[in-house]
Amino acid sequence: MTVITDIPDAPRAARRPQMGNPVLRWLRTNLFSSIPNAIISLVLLAILAKGIVSFVQWGIANAVWLTPVNDSSACRAVRGVGACWAIIPEKYRFILFGTYPFDEQWRPALSVLLFIALFYLSTRRAWWRRELIYLWIGALALISVLMWGGVLGLSYVSQDRWGGLPVTLILATFGLAFGFPLGILVALGRRSKLPAIRSLCVLYVELIRGVPLVSLLFMASVMFPLFMPGGFNIDKLLRAQIAIILFAGAYLAEVVRGGLQAVPRGQYEAADALGLSYWRKNRLIILPQAIRHVIPPLVNTFIAFFKDTSLVLIIGIFDLLTTAKTAIIDPAWQQFSVEVYIFVAAIYFAFCFAMSRYSRSLEAHTASR
């Protein structure tokens, strides 16, 4: 009888560490695993390299970074060859703060810093306490005082003078802060056993989602005042804010409803067996699980609405993108709109990328629990 003793231990061989350069191994596995993949990878890498080289030549090597005040002659000399980044230090205050009084622009700048600080603290799990709510209330009150003024020796500035990044942050923050609870209530209402509540929630969602945000903003700006009593008027920024809240609430309701449907039926039965009331059952057991299931689509909706605030242009509100467009009306700088749009795109990207990164960390944290 022949005894075979040299059969390799397959599991042990699979666990054996791979040798070689890890970078080359990653390239071989992900980019050059086959001849078609290698060809596609080489073509895309060549296009990417060409784009990077062209951008470096245009945006860095041949660019004009500074010019004398309101003098664009140096930029016109390199037009088509190099970028004119000098327009940013020339126009950045108008882009960021619009027509807010020049000597008072430290107030919206401080408001933006307060918003960023609030966003950062809200992402720290150590701050997820009741005190955070009080901090938000106090900070928003301070932001209102800074933006409006009229107290504490600050001159009054009407909302017609507001513009730029503070307006974008105000619309996005309040729109999502009020739209998210509204979406939760509507999502719960759509699953209600009471026909009247369920029908109203379905009607609200289908009506709002059936029209674009532009039409809601137009209705809030033009049609809504017609239904108000004589002499009674609501500021157009507040009307736009209400339209954005209603629009966000309808879309977030569908996202949350998807999360509610993903919660196993046994969780509902277990909560009922414990004798919990309807609201305690949803607050303590159902909603935390539902929201955990839909973190990616929730953040995707948040990012979309942050960018959709630029649509308030149609009702005459100067958000960040609108002030950027207005800044290049100046004939001396009208030819260099690309640089302004790149600057504004970088601001939008910074906020949206921060939201995306935080959602990934939050998703990883909830998955590890």
CSV table of C-alpha atoms in Angstrom, one decimal, residues 2-369:
chain,number,residue,atom,x,y,z
A,2,THR,CA,1.4,3.4,-1.0
A,3,VAL,CA,1.2,6.2,1.6
A,4,ILE,CA,1.1,9.7,0.2
A,5,THR,CA,2.6,12.1,2.6
A,6,ASP,CA,3.3,15.2,0.6
A,7,ILE,CA,-0.3,16.5,0.0
A,8,PRO,CA,-0.2,20.3,0.9
A,9,ASP,CA,-2.4,21.5,3.6
A,10,ALA,CA,-4.8,23.7,1.6
A,11,PRO,CA,-6.1,25.9,4.4
A,12,ARG,CA,-2.6,26.4,5.7
A,13,ALA,CA,-1.4,27.3,2.2
A,14,ALA,CA,-4.2,29.8,1.9
A,15,ARG,CA,-3.2,31.5,5.1
A,16,ARG,CA,0.4,31.8,4.0
A,17,PRO,CA,1.4,35.5,3.6
A,18,GLN,CA,1.8,36.7,0.0
A,19,MET,CA,5.3,37.8,-0.9
A,20,GLY,CA,6.3,40.8,-3.1
A,21,ASN,CA,5.7,44.5,-3.2
A,22,PRO,CA,2.2,45.3,-1.9
A,23,VAL,CA,1.8,48.2,-4.4
A,24,LEU,CA,2.6,46.0,-7.4
A,25,ARG,CA,0.3,43.3,-6.0
A,26,TRP,CA,-2.6,45.8,-5.7
A,27,LEU,CA,-2.0,47.0,-9.2
A,28,ARG,CA,-1.9,43.5,-10.6
A,29,THR,CA,-5.1,42.6,-8.7
A,30,ASN,CA,-7.2,45.7,-9.4
A,31,LEU,CA,-5.9,47.2,-12.6
A,32,PHE,CA,-4.0,44.6,-14.6
A,33,SER,CA,-5.8,41.3,-13.7
A,34,SER,CA,-6.5,40.6,-17.4
A,35,ILE,CA,-5.6,41.9,-20.8
A,36,PRO,CA,-8.9,43.8,-21.3
A,37,ASN,CA,-8.6,45.3,-17.8
A,38,ALA,CA,-5.0,46.3,-18.5
A,39,ILE,CA,-5.9,48.0,-21.8
A,40,ILE,CA,-8.8,50.0,-20.2
A,41,SER,CA,-6.6,50.9,-17.2
A,42,LEU,CA,-3.8,52.2,-19.4
A,43,VAL,CA,-6.2,54.3,-21.5
A,44,LEU,CA,-7.9,55.8,-18.4
A,45,LEU,CA,-4.5,56.5,-16.7
A,46,ALA,CA,-3.3,58.2,-19.9
A,47,ILE,CA,-6.4,60.4,-20.0
A,48,LEU,CA,-6.1,61.2,-16.3
A,49,ALA,CA,-2.4,62.0,-16.6
A,50,LYS,CA,-3.1,64.4,-19.6
A,51,GLY,CA,-5.8,66.1,-17.6
A,52,ILE,CA,-3.6,66.6,-14.5
A,53,VAL,CA,-0.7,67.9,-16.6
A,54,SER,CA,-3.0,70.4,-18.4
A,55,PHE,CA,-4.6,71.6,-15.2
A,56,VAL,CA,-1.2,72.1,-13.5
A,57,GLN,CA,0.0,74.1,-16.5
A,58,TRP,CA,-3.1,76.2,-16.6
A,59,GLY,CA,-3.9,76.5,-12.9
A,60,ILE,CA,-0.4,76.7,-11.3
A,61,ALA,CA,2.5,77.1,-13.7
A,62,ASN,CA,1.0,79.9,-15.9
A,63,ALA,CA,-1.5,81.3,-13.4
A,64,VAL,CA,-1.7,84.9,-12.1
A,65,TRP,CA,-2.2,85.0,-8.4
A,66,LEU,CA,-2.2,88.7,-7.5
A,67,THR,CA,-2.8,91.9,-9.3
A,68,PRO,CA,-3.1,95.5,-8.4
A,69,VAL,CA,-6.5,96.5,-7.0
A,70,ASN,CA,-9.2,96.2,-9.7
A,71,ASP,CA,-6.6,95.8,-12.4
A,72,SER,CA,-7.1,92.7,-14.6
A,73,SER,CA,-4.6,93.5,-17.3
A,74,ALA,CA,-2.1,90.8,-16.2
A,75,CYS,CA,-4.9,88.3,-16.3
A,76,ARG,CA,-6.1,89.3,-19.8
A,77,ALA,CA,-2.5,88.9,-21.0
A,78,VAL,CA,-2.5,85.1,-20.0
A,79,ARG,CA,-6.1,84.4,-20.9
A,80,GLY,CA,-6.4,81.0,-22.4
A,81,VAL,CA,-3.0,80.0,-21.2
A,82,GLY,CA,-3.1,80.4,-17.4
A,83,ALA,CA,-5.7,80.9,-14.7
A,84,CYS,CA,-6.5,84.2,-13.1
A,85,TRP,CA,-6.7,83.4,-9.4
A,86,ALA,CA,-6.3,87.1,-8.6
A,87,ILE,CA,-10.1,87.4,-9.0
A,88,ILE,CA,-10.6,85.5,-5.8
A,89,PRO,CA,-8.8,87.9,-3.4
A,90,GLU,CA,-10.4,90.7,-5.4
A,91,LYS,CA,-14.0,89.4,-5.1
A,92,TYR,CA,-14.0,86.9,-2.2
A,93,ARG,CA,-15.8,89.2,0.3
A,94,PHE,CA,-18.7,89.8,-2.1
A,95,ILE,CA,-18.8,86.1,-3.0
A,96,LEU,CA,-18.9,85.0,0.6
A,97,PHE,CA,-21.1,87.7,2.1
A,98,GLY,CA,-23.0,89.4,-0.8
A,99,THR,CA,-24.1,93.0,-0.2
A,100,TYR,CA,-23.8,92.8,3.6
A,101,PRO,CA,-22.3,96.1,4.7
A,102,PHE,CA,-18.6,96.0,4.1
A,103,ASP,CA,-17.5,97.2,7.5
A,104,GLU,CA,-19.8,94.8,9.2
A,105,GLN,CA,-18.8,91.6,7.4
A,106,TRP,CA,-17.1,90.3,10.4
A,107,ARG,CA,-20.5,89.4,11.7
A,108,PRO,CA,-21.5,86.9,8.9
A,109,ALA,CA,-17.9,85.6,9.0
A,110,LEU,CA,-18.3,84.9,12.7
A,111,SER,CA,-21.7,83.3,12.0
A,112,VAL,CA,-20.2,80.9,9.5
A,113,LEU,CA,-17.5,79.9,12.1
A,114,LEU,CA,-20.3,79.3,14.6
A,115,PHE,CA,-22.1,77.1,12.2
A,116,ILE,CA,-19.0,75.1,11.4
A,117,ALA,CA,-18.2,74.7,15.2
A,118,LEU,CA,-21.8,73.5,15.8
A,119,PHE,CA,-21.5,70.9,13.0
A,120,TYR,CA,-18.1,69.7,14.3
A,121,LEU,CA,-19.4,69.3,17.9
A,122,SER,CA,-22.5,67.5,16.7
A,123,THR,CA,-20.3,64.9,15.1
A,124,ARG,CA,-18.5,64.1,18.4
A,125,ARG,CA,-20.3,61.3,20.2
A,126,ALA,CA,-19.0,62.6,23.5
A,127,TRP,CA,-21.3,65.7,23.0
A,128,TRP,CA,-24.4,63.7,22.3
A,129,ARG,CA,-26.1,64.9,25.4
A,130,ARG,CA,-29.0,67.2,26.2
A,131,GLU,CA,-26.5,70.0,26.7
A,132,LEU,CA,-25.9,69.9,22.9
A,133,ILE,CA,-29.5,71.0,22.3
A,134,TYR,CA,-29.0,74.0,24.6
A,135,LEU,CA,-25.8,74.8,22.8
A,136,TRP,CA,-27.5,74.8,19.4
A,137,ILE,CA,-30.3,77.0,20.7
A,138,GLY,CA,-27.8,79.5,22.2
A,139,ALA,CA,-25.6,79.5,19.2
A,140,LEU,CA,-28.5,80.0,16.8
A,141,ALA,CA,-29.7,82.9,18.9
A,142,LEU,CA,-26.2,84.4,18.8
A,143,ILE,CA,-26.1,84.0,15.0
A,144,SER,CA,-29.5,85.7,14.7
A,145,VAL,CA,-28.2,88.7,16.8
A,146,LEU,CA,-25.1,88.9,14.6
A,147,MET,CA,-26.9,88.7,11.3
A,148,TRP,CA,-29.8,91.1,12.2
A,149,GLY,CA,-28.2,93.3,14.7
A,150,GLY,CA,-30.2,96.1,16.2
A,151,VAL,CA,-29.1,95.2,19.7
A,152,LEU,CA,-25.9,95.3,21.8
A,153,GLY,CA,-24.7,98.3,19.8
A,154,LEU,CA,-24.9,96.4,16.4
A,155,SER,CA,-26.4,98.2,13.5
A,156,TYR,CA,-29.5,96.6,12.0
A,157,VAL,CA,-29.1,94.8,8.7
A,158,SER,CA,-32.3,93.7,6.9
A,159,GLN,CA,-32.5,90.3,5.3
A,160,ASP,CA,-32.4,91.9,1.9
A,161,ARG,CA,-28.7,92.6,2.4
A,162,TRP,CA,-27.9,89.0,3.4
A,163,GLY,CA,-26.1,86.8,0.9
A,164,GLY,CA,-23.4,84.3,0.2
A,165,LEU,CA,-22.3,81.5,2.4
A,166,PRO,CA,-24.3,82.4,5.5
A,167,VAL,CA,-27.6,82.3,3.6
A,168,THR,CA,-26.7,78.9,2.1
A,169,LEU,CA,-25.8,77.5,5.6
A,170,ILE,CA,-29.0,79.0,7.1
A,171,LEU,CA,-31.3,77.5,4.5
A,172,ALA,CA,-29.5,74.1,4.5
A,173,THR,CA,-29.3,73.9,8.3
A,174,PHE,CA,-32.8,74.9,9.2
A,175,GLY,CA,-34.2,73.0,6.2
A,176,LEU,CA,-32.7,69.7,7.3
A,177,ALA,CA,-33.1,70.4,11.1
A,178,PHE,CA,-36.9,70.8,10.7
A,179,GLY,CA,-37.3,68.6,7.6
A,180,PHE,CA,-35.9,65.5,9.3
A,181,PRO,CA,-38.3,65.4,12.3
A,182,LEU,CA,-41.1,66.2,9.8
A,183,GLY,CA,-40.0,63.3,7.6
A,184,ILE,CA,-40.0,61.0,10.6
A,185,LEU,CA,-43.6,62.0,11.6
A,186,VAL,CA,-44.8,61.6,8.0
A,187,ALA,CA,-43.1,58.2,7.7
A,188,LEU,CA,-44.8,57.0,10.9
A,189,GLY,CA,-48.1,58.5,9.6
A,190,ARG,CA,-47.9,56.5,6.3
A,191,ARG,CA,-47.7,53.3,8.4
A,192,SER,CA,-50.5,54.4,10.7
A,193,LYS,CA,-53.5,52.1,11.1
A,194,LEU,CA,-55.8,55.2,11.0
A,195,PRO,CA,-57.0,55.8,7.4
A,196,ALA,CA,-57.3,59.6,7.8
A,197,ILE,CA,-53.7,60.1,9.0
A,198,ARG,CA,-52.3,57.7,6.5
A,199,SER,CA,-54.2,59.3,3.6
A,200,LEU,CA,-53.1,62.8,4.6
A,201,CYS,CA,-49.4,61.7,4.8
A,202,VAL,CA,-49.6,59.9,1.4
A,203,LEU,CA,-51.3,63.0,-0.1
A,204,TYR,CA,-48.5,65.3,1.3
A,205,VAL,CA,-45.7,63.1,0.1
A,206,GLU,CA,-47.1,62.5,-3.4
A,207,LEU,CA,-48.0,66.2,-3.8
A,208,ILE,CA,-44.6,67.6,-2.8
A,209,ARG,CA,-42.6,64.9,-4.6
A,210,GLY,CA,-44.6,65.4,-7.7
A,211,VAL,CA,-43.4,68.9,-8.3
A,212,PRO,CA,-39.9,70.4,-8.5
A,213,LEU,CA,-38.4,72.5,-5.8
A,214,VAL,CA,-38.4,75.5,-8.2
A,215,SER,CA,-42.2,75.4,-8.3
A,216,LEU,CA,-42.5,75.3,-4.5
A,217,LEU,CA,-40.2,78.3,-4.2
A,218,PHE,CA,-42.1,80.2,-6.8
A,219,MET,CA,-45.4,79.5,-5.0
A,220,ALA,CA,-43.9,80.5,-1.7
A,221,SER,CA,-42.5,83.8,-3.1
A,222,VAL,CA,-45.3,84.8,-5.5
A,223,MET,CA,-48.6,83.0,-4.6
A,224,PHE,CA,-48.4,82.7,-0.8
A,225,PRO,CA,-48.6,86.5,-0.1
A,226,LEU,CA,-51.8,86.6,-2.2
A,227,PHE,CA,-53.5,84.4,0.4
A,228,MET,CA,-52.4,86.5,3.4
A,229,PRO,CA,-54.5,89.3,4.9
A,230,GLY,CA,-53.8,92.9,3.8
A,231,GLY,CA,-50.8,94.4,5.5
A,232,PHE,CA,-49.5,91.0,6.7
A,233,ASN,CA,-46.3,89.8,4.9
A,234,ILE,CA,-43.6,87.2,5.7
A,235,ASP,CA,-40.1,87.8,4.6
A,236,LYS,CA,-39.1,86.0,1.4
A,237,LEU,CA,-36.2,84.3,3.1
A,238,LEU,CA,-38.6,82.7,5.6
A,239,ARG,CA,-41.0,81.7,2.9
A,240,ALA,CA,-38.2,80.0,1.0
A,241,GLN,CA,-37.1,78.3,4.2
A,242,ILE,CA,-40.6,76.9,4.7
A,243,ALA,CA,-40.7,75.6,1.1
A,244,ILE,CA,-37.4,73.9,1.6
A,245,ILE,CA,-38.5,72.3,4.9
A,246,LEU,CA,-41.6,70.9,3.3
A,247,PHE,CA,-39.7,69.6,0.3
A,248,ALA,CA,-37.0,68.0,2.5
A,249,GLY,CA,-39.6,66.5,4.8
A,250,ALA,CA,-41.4,64.7,1.9
A,251,TYR,CA,-38.2,63.1,0.6
A,252,LEU,CA,-36.8,62.2,4.0
A,253,ALA,CA,-40.1,60.6,4.9
A,254,GLU,CA,-39.7,58.1,2.1
A,255,VAL,CA,-36.1,57.3,3.2
A,256,VAL,CA,-37.2,56.8,6.8
A,257,ARG,CA,-40.1,54.7,5.7
A,258,GLY,CA,-37.7,52.4,3.9
A,259,GLY,CA,-35.8,52.0,7.1
A,260,LEU,CA,-39.0,51.2,9.1
A,261,GLN,CA,-39.8,48.5,6.6
A,262,ALA,CA,-36.4,47.0,7.1
A,263,VAL,CA,-36.9,46.5,10.9
A,264,PRO,CA,-37.8,42.9,11.6
A,265,ARG,CA,-41.4,42.3,12.6
A,266,GLY,CA,-40.1,40.6,15.8
A,267,GLN,CA,-38.8,43.9,17.1
A,268,TYR,CA,-42.3,45.4,17.0
A,269,GLU,CA,-43.8,42.4,18.7
A,270,ALA,CA,-41.1,42.4,21.4
A,271,ALA,CA,-41.7,46.1,22.1
A,272,ASP,CA,-45.5,45.4,22.4
A,273,ALA,CA,-44.7,42.5,24.7
A,274,LEU,CA,-42.8,44.9,27.0
A,275,GLY,CA,-45.9,47.1,27.2
A,276,LEU,CA,-44.3,50.2,25.7
A,277,SER,CA,-46.5,53.0,24.4
A,278,TYR,CA,-46.5,53.8,20.7
A,279,TRP,CA,-44.1,56.8,21.0
A,280,ARG,CA,-41.7,55.1,23.4
A,281,LYS,CA,-41.6,52.0,21.2
A,282,ASN,CA,-40.6,54.0,18.2
A,283,ARG,CA,-38.2,56.3,20.0
A,284,LEU,CA,-36.3,53.6,21.9
A,285,ILE,CA,-36.5,50.5,19.7
A,286,ILE,CA,-37.8,51.0,16.2
A,287,LEU,CA,-36.5,54.4,15.0
A,288,PRO,CA,-32.8,53.8,16.1
A,289,GLN,CA,-32.8,50.6,14.1
A,290,ALA,CA,-34.6,52.1,11.1
A,291,ILE,CA,-32.2,55.1,10.9
A,292,ARG,CA,-29.2,52.8,11.2
A,293,HIS,CA,-30.4,51.0,8.1
A,294,VAL,CA,-30.7,54.1,6.0
A,295,ILE,CA,-27.7,56.2,6.9
A,296,PRO,CA,-26.3,56.2,3.3
A,297,PRO,CA,-29.5,57.4,1.6
A,298,LEU,CA,-30.1,59.9,4.4
A,299,VAL,CA,-26.7,61.5,3.9
A,300,ASN,CA,-27.2,61.4,0.1
A,301,THR,CA,-30.4,63.4,0.6
A,302,PHE,CA,-28.7,65.8,3.0
A,303,ILE,CA,-26.0,66.5,0.4
A,304,ALA,CA,-28.5,66.9,-2.4
A,305,PHE,CA,-30.5,69.5,-0.4
A,306,PHE,CA,-27.4,71.4,0.6
A,307,LYS,CA,-26.7,71.9,-3.1
A,308,ASP,CA,-30.3,72.6,-3.9
A,309,THR,CA,-30.3,75.7,-1.8
A,310,SER,CA,-28.8,77.4,-4.9
A,311,LEU,CA,-32.3,77.3,-6.5
A,312,VAL,CA,-33.4,80.2,-4.3
A,313,LEU,CA,-31.9,82.4,-7.0
A,314,ILE,CA,-35.3,82.4,-8.8
A,315,ILE,CA,-36.9,84.3,-6.0
A,316,GLY,CA,-34.2,86.9,-5.6
A,317,ILE,CA,-32.3,85.5,-2.6
A,318,PHE,CA,-28.5,85.8,-2.9
A,319,ASP,CA,-27.0,82.4,-1.8
A,320,LEU,CA,-23.4,81.5,-2.4
A,321,LEU,CA,-23.7,80.5,-6.0
A,322,THR,CA,-25.8,83.6,-6.8
A,323,THR,CA,-23.3,86.0,-5.3
A,324,ALA,CA,-20.5,84.2,-7.3
A,325,LYS,CA,-22.5,84.9,-10.5
A,326,THR,CA,-23.1,88.5,-9.5
A,327,ALA,CA,-19.4,89.0,-8.7
A,328,ILE,CA,-18.3,88.5,-12.3
A,329,ILE,CA,-20.7,91.0,-13.7
A,330,ASP,CA,-17.9,93.6,-13.3
A,331,PRO,CA,-16.6,94.1,-17.0
A,332,ALA,CA,-13.0,94.1,-15.8
A,333,TRP,CA,-13.3,90.5,-14.5
A,334,GLN,CA,-16.2,89.1,-16.6
A,335,GLN,CA,-13.9,86.9,-18.6
A,336,PHE,CA,-12.7,84.9,-15.6
A,337,SER,CA,-15.8,83.1,-14.4
A,338,VAL,CA,-14.2,79.7,-14.5
A,339,GLU,CA,-11.9,80.5,-11.6
A,340,VAL,CA,-14.9,81.8,-9.5
A,341,TYR,CA,-16.9,78.7,-10.1
A,342,ILE,CA,-14.0,76.5,-9.2
A,343,PHE,CA,-13.6,78.5,-5.9
A,344,VAL,CA,-17.4,78.1,-5.1
A,345,ALA,CA,-17.2,74.4,-6.1
A,346,ALA,CA,-14.4,73.9,-3.7
A,347,ILE,CA,-16.5,75.3,-0.9
A,348,TYR,CA,-19.5,73.1,-1.8
A,349,PHE,CA,-17.1,70.1,-2.0
A,350,ALA,CA,-15.6,70.8,1.4
A,351,PHE,CA,-19.0,70.7,3.1
A,352,CYS,CA,-20.4,67.7,1.1
A,353,PHE,CA,-17.2,65.7,1.5
A,354,ALA,CA,-17.2,66.3,5.2
A,355,MET,CA,-20.8,65.0,5.4
A,356,SER,CA,-19.9,61.9,3.3
A,357,ARG,CA,-16.8,61.1,5.5
A,358,TYR,CA,-18.8,61.5,8.7
A,359,SER,CA,-21.5,59.2,7.4
A,360,ARG,CA,-18.9,56.5,6.6
A,361,SER,CA,-17.5,56.7,10.1
A,362,LEU,CA,-21.0,56.6,11.6
A,363,GLU,CA,-21.9,53.7,9.5
A,364,ALA,CA,-18.8,51.8,10.5
A,365,HIS,CA,-19.4,52.6,14.1
A,366,THR,CA,-23.0,51.3,14.0
A,367,ALA,CA,-22.0,48.2,12.2
A,368,SER,CA,-19.4,47.3,14.8
A,369,ARG,CA,-21.9,47.5,17.6
